[in-house]
Every structure is written in structure tokens, then in C-alpha cells.
Amino acid sequence: MENTIAQLRQEYGLTQQMLAERLCVSRQTIISLESGRYNPSIRLAWQIARQFGLTIEDVFVFEEGETNGTSK
Amino acid sequence: MEQVNKRMVWYIVTAIVGAALLLLTGLSKLDSFWSGMGAALVAVSVVRILQIARYKRNEDYASELHVKNHDERNLWLSLKARSNAFYYSIILEAIGVIVFRIVQQPDLSVLLGYLVCIQLVIYWVDWLVLKKKY
């Protein structure tokens, strides 16, 4: 699942560490999310979207044919 | 914090049990197996008690540990690792059943066979319970 977290984070002038602290997750989780290696839970997706004042659909792009779990 | 204090009490109890096992082994009341068990209990408990003490004193460390323990990716990785461990264990044990039968070790083969069966029964029971729950 593709997402715009890295782009949004840069627009808001946040480092990965700062975003991680705001979301109460590890920096490694942010790295994995940004690279699309890890798909977040609905709760974390909602928290991320809310962090940027957007909806989940604005941040995450679900592609037809994707399965649950990790993207790759 | 109440949960942290409960854990502290639990680890103090296990440290005392471990020390008692070591003492009883030293007095030749128990065999050497129990001294190993006692040493392990003491070591793990002491490490955990020190960790909890640091957690209570140092807010940065507490925050770091909280994130580490509750980070959803870490939890997912842990779950995935456990799932893989179970999967590969079953395969290796099943191979072991055949190999031990070939090398004329029927007892080990049967033992491993039982182990595979027990693990699969636990898996299916758990699956059925989870299916009802969710």
C-alpha cells in the first residue's frame, strides 16, 4: 500500500523521530511505513491521518489486488 | 504504575525462590539441575528488577521502553516470528519423525510424533477458541 507520509512529514517540517514520538511508535516503524514495507493498523493509520489533518484515504492509497499484511 | 509494582513484587518472589533453590543445592538437598534453575531465576529476576527500578526513576527510559514494548510494528514482528517458529518447528519435527524411524530410533520418532500431534491439537483448539471470540 502506497502512502504519502514522507511527503507530508517534510511539508510539516517533521523528522522521522519527531513523527514517531508524536505517534508513540519507534522511528523504525516510521521508516518502514514510509518505504511501504509495513502496513499500519487502522488505528495507527487514523492517528497518522489525524496528525496531518487529513483522512486515511488522503494518506494511504489502496491498490486493487493487495492482500493483508506487509506490502512486499 | 500499579502493574509495574506488581511485576516488581513478582520478580522479587522469583529471585527469592531462585536463591532458595541455590541454597538447597548448596546444602546438597537438591541435585545440580535445580542449582541451574535457581541461578537462572536469580539472574533474570535481578536484571528485571534493575530494569524496573530504572523505569521508575528515569522518565526518558520509561518512555523509550513503553514505545519499544507497545510499538505495533514490534508487536507484529513478534507475532510473525512466533508464527514462523511454530511453522518451522512442526516441519523439522515431522522430518525428525521420519529420520529417527530410518536410523532405527523408534522411541525418539514416536516422541517427536506425539510432540507434533500435541502442538497441532493446541493450534486447532486455539484456532476454534479465537474463531468463536472474533
PDB file of C-alpha atoms in Angstrom, chain A residues 5-41:
ATOM      1  CA  ILE A   5       3.710  10.000   4.855  1.00  0.00           C
ATOM      2  CA  ALA A   6       7.245  11.044   3.863  1.00  0.00           C
ATOM      3  CA  GLN A   7       5.946  13.900   1.717  1.00  0.00           C
ATOM      4  CA  LEU A   8       3.513  15.106   4.383  1.00  0.00           C
ATOM      5  CA  ARG A   9       6.145  14.834   7.079  1.00  0.00           C
ATOM      6  CA  GLN A  10       8.522  17.015   5.089  1.00  0.00           C
ATOM      7  CA  GLU A  11       5.771  19.528   4.349  1.00  0.00           C
ATOM      8  CA  TYR A  12       5.145  19.821   8.082  1.00  0.00           C
ATOM      9  CA  GLY A  13       8.885  20.075   8.802  1.00  0.00           C
ATOM     10  CA  LEU A  14       8.974  16.964  10.929  1.00  0.00           C
ATOM     11  CA  THR A  15      11.822  14.497  11.274  1.00  0.00           C
ATOM     12  CA  GLN A  16      11.090  10.778  11.421  1.00  0.00           C
ATOM     13  CA  GLN A  17      11.948  10.835  15.112  1.00  0.00           C
ATOM     14  CA  MET A  18       9.559  13.724  15.808  1.00  0.00           C
ATOM     15  CA  LEU A  19       6.704  11.998  13.999  1.00  0.00           C
ATOM     16  CA  ALA A  20       7.499   8.740  15.790  1.00  0.00           C
ATOM     17  CA  GLU A  21       7.332  10.489  19.161  1.00  0.00           C
ATOM     18  CA  ARG A  22       4.031  12.145  18.312  1.00  0.00           C
ATOM     19  CA  LEU A  23       2.537   8.793  17.317  1.00  0.00           C
ATOM     20  CA  CYS A  24       4.151   6.850  20.194  1.00  0.00           C
ATOM     21  CA  VAL A  25       5.859   4.432  17.822  1.00  0.00           C
ATOM     22  CA  SER A  26       9.505   3.710  17.069  1.00  0.00           C
ATOM     23  CA  ARG A  27      11.443   5.582  14.388  1.00  0.00           C
ATOM     24  CA  GLN A  28      11.942   2.264  12.636  1.00  0.00           C
ATOM     25  CA  THR A  29       8.172   1.970  12.262  1.00  0.00           C
ATOM     26  CA  ILE A  30       8.064   5.335  10.503  1.00  0.00           C
ATOM     27  CA  ILE A  31      10.907   4.239   8.204  1.00  0.00           C
ATOM     28  CA  SER A  32       9.071   1.002   7.363  1.00  0.00           C
ATOM     29  CA  LEU A  33       5.789   2.840   6.801  1.00  0.00           C
ATOM     30  CA  GLU A  34       7.383   5.417   4.514  1.00  0.00           C
ATOM     31  CA  SER A  35       9.123   2.767   2.456  1.00  0.00           C
ATOM     32  CA  GLY A  36       5.875   0.775   2.198  1.00  0.00           C
ATOM     33  CA  ARG A  37       7.377  -2.304   3.820  1.00  0.00           C
ATOM     34  CA  TYR A  38       4.845  -2.254   6.642  1.00  0.00           C
ATOM     35  CA  ASN A  39       1.116  -1.544   6.518  1.00  0.00           C
ATOM     36  CA  PRO A  40      -0.246   0.090   9.673  1.00  0.00           C
ATOM     37  CA  SER A  41      -3.260  -0.966  11.713  1.00  0.00           C
TER      38      SER A  41
END
